Short mmCIF file of C-alpha atoms in Angstrom, two decimals:
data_model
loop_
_atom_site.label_atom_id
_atom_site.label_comp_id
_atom_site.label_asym_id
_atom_site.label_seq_id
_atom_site.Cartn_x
_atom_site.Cartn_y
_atom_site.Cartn_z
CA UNK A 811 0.00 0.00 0.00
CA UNK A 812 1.36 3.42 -1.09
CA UNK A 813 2.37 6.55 1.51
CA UNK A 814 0.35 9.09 0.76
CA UNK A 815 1.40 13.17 1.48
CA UNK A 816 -1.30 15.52 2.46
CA UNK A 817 0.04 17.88 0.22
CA UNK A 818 -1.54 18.46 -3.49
CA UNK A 819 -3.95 19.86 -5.93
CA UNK A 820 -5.45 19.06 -8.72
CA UNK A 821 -8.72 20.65 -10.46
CA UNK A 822 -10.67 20.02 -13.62
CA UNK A 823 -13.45 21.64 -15.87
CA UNK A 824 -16.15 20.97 -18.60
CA UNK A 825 -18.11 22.84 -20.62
CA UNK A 826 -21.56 22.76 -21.91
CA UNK A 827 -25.04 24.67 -23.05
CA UNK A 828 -27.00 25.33 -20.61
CA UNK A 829 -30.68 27.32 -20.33
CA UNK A 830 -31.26 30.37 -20.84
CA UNK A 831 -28.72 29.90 -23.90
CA UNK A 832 -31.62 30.16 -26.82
CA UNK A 833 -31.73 33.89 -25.67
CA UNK A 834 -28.30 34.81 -26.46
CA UNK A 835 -26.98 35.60 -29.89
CA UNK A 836 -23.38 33.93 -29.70
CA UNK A 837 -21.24 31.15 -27.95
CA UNK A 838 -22.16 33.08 -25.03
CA UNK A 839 -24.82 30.57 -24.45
CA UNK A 840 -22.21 28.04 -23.31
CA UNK A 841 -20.95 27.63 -19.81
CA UNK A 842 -17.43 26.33 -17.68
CA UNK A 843 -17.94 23.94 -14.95
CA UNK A 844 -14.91 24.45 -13.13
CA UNK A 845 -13.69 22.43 -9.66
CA UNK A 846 -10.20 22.56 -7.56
CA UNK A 847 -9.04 20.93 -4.73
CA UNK A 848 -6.02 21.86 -2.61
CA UNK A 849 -5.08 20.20 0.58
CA UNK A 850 -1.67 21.00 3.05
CA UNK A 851 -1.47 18.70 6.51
CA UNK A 852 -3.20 19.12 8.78
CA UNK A 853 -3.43 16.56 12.36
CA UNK A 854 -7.27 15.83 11.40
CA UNK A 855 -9.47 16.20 7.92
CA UNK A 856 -10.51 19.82 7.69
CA UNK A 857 -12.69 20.01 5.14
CA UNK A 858 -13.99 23.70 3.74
CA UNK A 859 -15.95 24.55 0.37
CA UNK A 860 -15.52 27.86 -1.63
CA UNK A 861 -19.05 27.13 -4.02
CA UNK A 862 -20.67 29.42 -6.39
CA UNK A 863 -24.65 30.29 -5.16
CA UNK A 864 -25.57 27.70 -7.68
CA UNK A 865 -23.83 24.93 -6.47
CA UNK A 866 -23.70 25.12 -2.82
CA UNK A 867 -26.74 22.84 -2.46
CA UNK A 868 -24.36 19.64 -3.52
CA UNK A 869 -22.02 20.47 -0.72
CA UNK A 870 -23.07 17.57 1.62
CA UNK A 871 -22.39 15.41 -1.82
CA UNK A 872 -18.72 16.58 -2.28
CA UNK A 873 -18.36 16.38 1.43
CA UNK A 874 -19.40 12.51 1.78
CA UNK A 875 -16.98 11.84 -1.51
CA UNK A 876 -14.09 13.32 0.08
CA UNK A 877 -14.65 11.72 3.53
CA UNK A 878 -14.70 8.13 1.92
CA UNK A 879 -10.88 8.75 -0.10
CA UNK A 880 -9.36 11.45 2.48
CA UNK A 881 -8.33 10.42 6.28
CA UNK A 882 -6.18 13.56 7.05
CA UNK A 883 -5.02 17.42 5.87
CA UNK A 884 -6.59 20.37 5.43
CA UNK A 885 -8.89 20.15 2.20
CA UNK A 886 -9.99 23.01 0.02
CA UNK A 887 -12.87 22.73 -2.88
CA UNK A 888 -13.80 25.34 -5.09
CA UNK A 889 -16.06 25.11 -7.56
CA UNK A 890 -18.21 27.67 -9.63
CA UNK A 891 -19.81 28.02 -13.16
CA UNK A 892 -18.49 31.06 -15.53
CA UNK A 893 -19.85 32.02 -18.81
CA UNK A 894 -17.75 31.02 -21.42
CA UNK A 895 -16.97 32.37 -25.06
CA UNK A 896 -15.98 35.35 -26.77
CA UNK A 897 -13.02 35.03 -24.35
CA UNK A 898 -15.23 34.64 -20.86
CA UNK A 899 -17.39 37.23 -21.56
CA UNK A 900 -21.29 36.87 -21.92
CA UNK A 901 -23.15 38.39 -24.90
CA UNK A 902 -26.79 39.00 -23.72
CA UNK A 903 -29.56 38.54 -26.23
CA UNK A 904 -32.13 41.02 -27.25
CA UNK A 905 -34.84 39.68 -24.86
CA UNK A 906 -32.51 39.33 -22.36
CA UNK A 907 -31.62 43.11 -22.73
CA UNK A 908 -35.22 43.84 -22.84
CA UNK A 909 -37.03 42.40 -19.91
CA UNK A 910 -33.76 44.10 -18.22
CA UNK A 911 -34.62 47.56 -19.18
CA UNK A 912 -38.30 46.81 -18.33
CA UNK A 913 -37.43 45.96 -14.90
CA UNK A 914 -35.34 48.97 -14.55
CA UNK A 915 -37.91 50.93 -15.71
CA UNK A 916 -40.29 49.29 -13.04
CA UNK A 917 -37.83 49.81 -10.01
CA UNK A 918 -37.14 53.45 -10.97
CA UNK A 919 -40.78 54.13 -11.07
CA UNK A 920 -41.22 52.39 -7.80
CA UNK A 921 -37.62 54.12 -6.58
CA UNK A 922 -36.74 57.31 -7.96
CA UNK A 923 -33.74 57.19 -5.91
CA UNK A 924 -32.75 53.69 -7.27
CA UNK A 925 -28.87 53.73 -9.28
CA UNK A 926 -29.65 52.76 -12.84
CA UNK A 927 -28.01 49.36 -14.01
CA UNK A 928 -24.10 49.90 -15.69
CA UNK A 929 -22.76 47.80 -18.31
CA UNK A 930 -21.01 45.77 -15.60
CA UNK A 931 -24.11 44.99 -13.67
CA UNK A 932 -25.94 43.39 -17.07
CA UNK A 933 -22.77 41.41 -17.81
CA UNK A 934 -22.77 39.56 -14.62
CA UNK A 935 -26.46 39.21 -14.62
CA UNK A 936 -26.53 37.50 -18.27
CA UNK A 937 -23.08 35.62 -17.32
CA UNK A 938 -25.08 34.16 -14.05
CA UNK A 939 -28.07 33.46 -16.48
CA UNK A 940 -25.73 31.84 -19.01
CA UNK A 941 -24.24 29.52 -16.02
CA UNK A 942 -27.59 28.41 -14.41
CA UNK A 943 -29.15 25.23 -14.76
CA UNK A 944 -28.62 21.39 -13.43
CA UNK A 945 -25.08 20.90 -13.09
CA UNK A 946 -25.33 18.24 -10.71
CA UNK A 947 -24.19 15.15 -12.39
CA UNK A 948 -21.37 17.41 -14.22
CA UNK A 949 -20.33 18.33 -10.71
CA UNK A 950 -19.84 15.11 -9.25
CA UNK A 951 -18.06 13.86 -12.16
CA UNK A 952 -15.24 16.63 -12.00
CA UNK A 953 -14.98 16.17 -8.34
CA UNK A 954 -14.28 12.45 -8.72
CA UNK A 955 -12.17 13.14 -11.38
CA UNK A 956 -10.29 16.05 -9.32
CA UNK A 957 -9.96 14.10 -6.73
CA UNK A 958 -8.17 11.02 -8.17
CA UNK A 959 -6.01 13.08 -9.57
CA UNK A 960 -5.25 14.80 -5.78
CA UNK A 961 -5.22 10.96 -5.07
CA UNK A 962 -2.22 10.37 -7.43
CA UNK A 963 -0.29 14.06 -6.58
CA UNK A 964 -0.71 12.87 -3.29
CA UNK A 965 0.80 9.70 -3.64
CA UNK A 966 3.88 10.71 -5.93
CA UNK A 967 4.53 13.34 -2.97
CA UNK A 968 4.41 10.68 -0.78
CA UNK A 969 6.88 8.52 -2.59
CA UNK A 970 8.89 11.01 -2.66
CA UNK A 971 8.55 11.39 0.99
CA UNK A 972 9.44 8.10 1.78
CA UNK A 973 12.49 7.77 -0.12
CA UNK A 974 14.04 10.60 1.87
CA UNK A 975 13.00 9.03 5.21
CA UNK A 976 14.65 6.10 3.82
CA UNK A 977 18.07 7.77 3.23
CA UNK A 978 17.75 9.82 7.11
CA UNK A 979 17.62 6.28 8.50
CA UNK A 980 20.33 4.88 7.15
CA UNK A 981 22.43 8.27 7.89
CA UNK A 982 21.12 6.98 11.80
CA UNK A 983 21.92 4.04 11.89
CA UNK A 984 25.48 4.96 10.39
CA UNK A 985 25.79 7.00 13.32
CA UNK A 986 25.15 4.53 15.89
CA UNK A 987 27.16 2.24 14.24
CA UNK A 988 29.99 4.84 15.07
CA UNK A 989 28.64 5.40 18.26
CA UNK A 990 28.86 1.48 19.53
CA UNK A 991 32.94 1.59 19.49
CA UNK A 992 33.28 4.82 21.24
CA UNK A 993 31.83 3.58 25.00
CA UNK A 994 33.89 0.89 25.37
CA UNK A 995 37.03 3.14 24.41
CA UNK A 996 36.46 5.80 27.19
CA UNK A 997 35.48 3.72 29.61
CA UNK A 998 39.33 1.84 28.89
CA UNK A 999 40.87 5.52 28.89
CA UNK A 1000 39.24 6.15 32.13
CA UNK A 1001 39.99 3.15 33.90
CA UNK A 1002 43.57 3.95 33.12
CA UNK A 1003 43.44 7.18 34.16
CA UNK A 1004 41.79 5.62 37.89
CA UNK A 1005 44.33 2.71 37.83
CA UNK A 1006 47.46 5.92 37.32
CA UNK A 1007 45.41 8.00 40.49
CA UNK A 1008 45.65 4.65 42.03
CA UNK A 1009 49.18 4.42 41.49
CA UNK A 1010 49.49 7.72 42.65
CA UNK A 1011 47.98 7.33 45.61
CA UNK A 1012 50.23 4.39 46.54
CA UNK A 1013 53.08 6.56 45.85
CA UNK A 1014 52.13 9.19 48.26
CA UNK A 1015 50.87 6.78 51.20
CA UNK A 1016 54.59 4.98 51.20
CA UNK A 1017 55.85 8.82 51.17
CA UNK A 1018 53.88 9.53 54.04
CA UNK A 1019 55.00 6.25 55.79
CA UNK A 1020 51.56 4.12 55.10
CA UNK A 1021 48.90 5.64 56.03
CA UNK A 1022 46.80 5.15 52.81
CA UNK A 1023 46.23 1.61 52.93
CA UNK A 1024 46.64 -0.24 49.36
CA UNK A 1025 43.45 -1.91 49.40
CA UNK A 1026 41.61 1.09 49.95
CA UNK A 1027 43.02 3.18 47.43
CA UNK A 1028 42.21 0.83 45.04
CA UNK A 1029 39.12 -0.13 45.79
CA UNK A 1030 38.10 3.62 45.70
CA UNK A 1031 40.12 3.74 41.84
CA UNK A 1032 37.28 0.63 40.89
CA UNK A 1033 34.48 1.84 42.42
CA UNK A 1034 35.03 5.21 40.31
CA UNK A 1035 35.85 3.31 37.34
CA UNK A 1036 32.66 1.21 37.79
CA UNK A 1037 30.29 4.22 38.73
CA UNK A 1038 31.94 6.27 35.54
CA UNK A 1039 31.44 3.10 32.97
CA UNK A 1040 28.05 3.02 34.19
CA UNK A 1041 27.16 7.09 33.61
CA UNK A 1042 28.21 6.93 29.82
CA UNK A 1043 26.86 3.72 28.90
CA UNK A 1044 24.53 4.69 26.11
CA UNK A 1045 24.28 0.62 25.23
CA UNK A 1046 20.14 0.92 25.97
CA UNK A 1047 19.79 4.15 24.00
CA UNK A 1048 21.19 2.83 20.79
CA UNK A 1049 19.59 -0.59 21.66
CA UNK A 1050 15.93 1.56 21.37
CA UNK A 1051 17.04 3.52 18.81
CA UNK A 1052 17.71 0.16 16.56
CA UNK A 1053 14.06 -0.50 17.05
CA UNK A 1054 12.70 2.79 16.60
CA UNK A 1055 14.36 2.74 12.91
CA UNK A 1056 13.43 -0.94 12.42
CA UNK A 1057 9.27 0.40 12.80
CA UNK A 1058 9.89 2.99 10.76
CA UNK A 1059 11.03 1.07 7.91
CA UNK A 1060 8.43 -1.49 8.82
CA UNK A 1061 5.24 1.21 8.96
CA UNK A 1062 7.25 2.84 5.59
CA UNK A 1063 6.79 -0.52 3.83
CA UNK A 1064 3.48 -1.14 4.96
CA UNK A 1065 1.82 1.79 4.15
CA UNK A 1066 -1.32 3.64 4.48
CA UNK A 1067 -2.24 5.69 7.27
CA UNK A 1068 1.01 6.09 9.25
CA UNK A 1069 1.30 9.79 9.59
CA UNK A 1070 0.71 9.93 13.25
CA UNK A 1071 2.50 6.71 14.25
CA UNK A 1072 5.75 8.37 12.60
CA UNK A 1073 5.01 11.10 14.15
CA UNK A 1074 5.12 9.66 17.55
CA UNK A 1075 8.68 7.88 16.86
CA UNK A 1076 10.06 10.58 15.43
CA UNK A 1077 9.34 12.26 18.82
CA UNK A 1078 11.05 9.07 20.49
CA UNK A 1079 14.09 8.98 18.15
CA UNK A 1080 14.09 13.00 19.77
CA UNK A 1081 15.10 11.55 23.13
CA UNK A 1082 16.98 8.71 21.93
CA UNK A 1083 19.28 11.46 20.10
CA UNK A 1084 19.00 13.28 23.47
CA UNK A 1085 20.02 11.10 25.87
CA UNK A 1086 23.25 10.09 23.83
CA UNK A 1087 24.27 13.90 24.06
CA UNK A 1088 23.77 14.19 27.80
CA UNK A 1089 25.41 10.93 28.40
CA UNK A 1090 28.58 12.33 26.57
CA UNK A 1091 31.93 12.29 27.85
CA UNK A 1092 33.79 12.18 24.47
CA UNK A 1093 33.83 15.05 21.84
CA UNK A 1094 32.95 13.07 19.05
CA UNK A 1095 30.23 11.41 20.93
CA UNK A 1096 28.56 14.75 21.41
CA UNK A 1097 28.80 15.32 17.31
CA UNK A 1098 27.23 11.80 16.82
CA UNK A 1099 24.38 13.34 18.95
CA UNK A 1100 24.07 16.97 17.57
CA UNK A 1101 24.15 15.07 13.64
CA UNK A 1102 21.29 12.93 15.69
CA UNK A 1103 18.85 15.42 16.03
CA UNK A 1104 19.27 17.18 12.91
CA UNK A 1105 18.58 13.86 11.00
CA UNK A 1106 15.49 13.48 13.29
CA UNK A 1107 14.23 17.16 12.37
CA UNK A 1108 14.41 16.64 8.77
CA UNK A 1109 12.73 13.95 9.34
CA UNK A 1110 9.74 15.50 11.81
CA UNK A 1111 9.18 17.89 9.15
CA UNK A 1112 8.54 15.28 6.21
CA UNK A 1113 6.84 13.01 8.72
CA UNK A 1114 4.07 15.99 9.40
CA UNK A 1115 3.47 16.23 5.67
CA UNK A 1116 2.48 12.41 5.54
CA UNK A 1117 -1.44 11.34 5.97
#
C-alpha cells in the first residue's frame, strides 16, 4: 500500500449549453464547470468549500466523496460556473436586454432614488443566467475526477517522501554504528586514568610512611571506574534507537495511514538522540548526537506532511 502526502492539488473543468442559452446571440450561451481541490497537513481532515450560489446545495455530496478517499489534511474545494466564449465574456440577447430595461424601468418608477443598471451589472447578470441550470451530475463527475487526480499528486509526494526518510535512517543508523565503538574506548581511557590515580595514591601513602592503605586506594580507583562506565553507557539508547528505525522502515513498507505513528517515533528517536548527548563524555560522541537530532528534524518535518 502506497504513503500518501497531504500535500496536493489538482482541479478540472467541462463545458456545456445550458438554459437560458436560446436567448443569447453567440457562444455566449455556453458555460465552464470548473472544480479545484487543494489540501496541506493538517493533524485531522478539515474540510472547507468555496461554491458558487448555484452549487452550494451539492455540498453535503462533495463532502461525503471526500470523507470516503481522504483520512487527514486540510482540504480546500472550489467550484463555480463562468460564462464562457468570446473570451469569458457573456453576450446577452435582445430579450434578455429587454425584460432588463423593463425591470429597470419598473424599479425606478417604484424608486426614484434607485442607481440605474451599468454595463457591468448586465454582464454579470446575463453571465449568471448563461451559467444556471442542473449541473449536478457534471459536478460530481469533475470532483471524482479532481480528486483522483489529488489521489495520485498525493501519492507521488508521498513517494517522494518516503524515499528521503529512507536515506535519514540509514544516515542513523550509520551514526550509531559509530557510536557502539566509542563507549567501550572511554570507559578503557578512564579506567587507566583511575588505575594511574591509584598508582598515585600508593606513591604518596609509602611517602607519608603508610597511612593510605593499598586496598583502599584501590578499591576507591574501581568503584570510580565502575560508577563512571556506568554514567556513559549509552548501550540501551542505541539498543531503542535500533528499534525505533526498524518500525519505521516497517510502517514505511506497509503503508497507508502512518502519519501519526511516525510522528510519535520521530518524537522518540528525539530523546533517543538526546540522551546520547547528555550521556557524553567524548567530543565526538557529542557530534554523533548533535548530527542525531538534525537527521530526526528533517525527518519530523517530512513526517508531518504524511497522511
Amino acid at each position: 500500500m502506497p504513503v500518501y502526502s497531504m500535500t496536493g492539488y489538482a482541479s478540472a473543468q467541462l463545458s456545456g449549453a445550458r438554459e437560458p442559452a436560446a436567448e443569447s446571440r453567440s457562444p455566449a450561451s455556453q458555460a465552464r464547470l470548473g472544480v479545484e481541490i487543494r489540501s496541506v497537513n493538517s493533524r485531522f481532515l478539515d474540510l472547507s468549500f468555496r461554491l458558487s450560489e448555484d452549487l452550494r446545495q451539492h455540498e453535503p455530496a462533495l463532502r461525503e466523496l471526500l470523507q470516503s478517499r481522504l483520512k487527514r489534511g486540510k482540504v480546500e474545494v472550489r467550484a463555480g460556473v463562468e460564462a464562457a466564449g468570446n473570451e469569458g465574456l457573456p453576450e446577452p440577447g435582445l430579450r434578455q436586454l429587454q425584460r432588463l430595461a423593463a425591470l429597470q424601468d419598473m424599479v425606478i418608477g417604484w424608486l426614484p432614488q434607485a442607481r440605474p443598471l451599468g454595463v457591468a451589472d448586465v454582464l454579470r447578470m446575463a453571465s449568471a443566467e448563461a451559467g444556471s441550470g442542473d449541473w449536478s451530475q457534471e459536478l460530481m463527475q469533475l470532483a471524482r475526477q479532481a480528486l483522483k487526480d489529488l489521489l495520485g499528486a498525493r501519492e507521488r509526494e508521498g513517494a517522494r517522501l518516503v524515499e528521503m526518510l529512507r536515506g535519514h535512517l540509514k544516515q542513523l543508523r550509520d551514526l550509531a554504528a559509530q557510536a557502539r565503538p566509542l563507549v567501550p574506548q572511554l570507559v578503557e581511557q578512564q579506567r587507566n586514568r583511575f588505575l594511574e590515580r591509584w598508582r598515585e595514591a600508593m606513591n604518596a601513602g609509602q611517602q607519608a610512611g603508610g597511612a593510605v592503605a593499598p586496598e583502599a586506594a584501590q578499591d576507591r580507583a574501581l568503584t570510580e571506574a565502575t560508577a563512571f562506565a556506568i554514567r556513559i553507557d549509552v548501550a540501551e539508547e542505541l539498543t531503542r534507537l535500533a528499534a525505533h528505525l526498524d518500525e519505521i522502515e516497517r510502517l514505511l513498507d506497509k503503508g497507508g495511514e502512518v502519519g501519526k505513528r511516525l510522528d510519535f517515533l520521530i518524537q522518540e528517536l528525539h530523546r533517543e538522540a538526546n540522551t546520547l548527548g547528555s550521556k557524553s563524555a567524548a567530543l565526538e560522541l557529542t557530534r554523533i548526537s548533535v548530527d542525531m537530532k538534525v537527521l530526526v528534524e528533517q525527518m519530523r518535518e517530512q513526517v508531518q506532511n504524511i497522511e
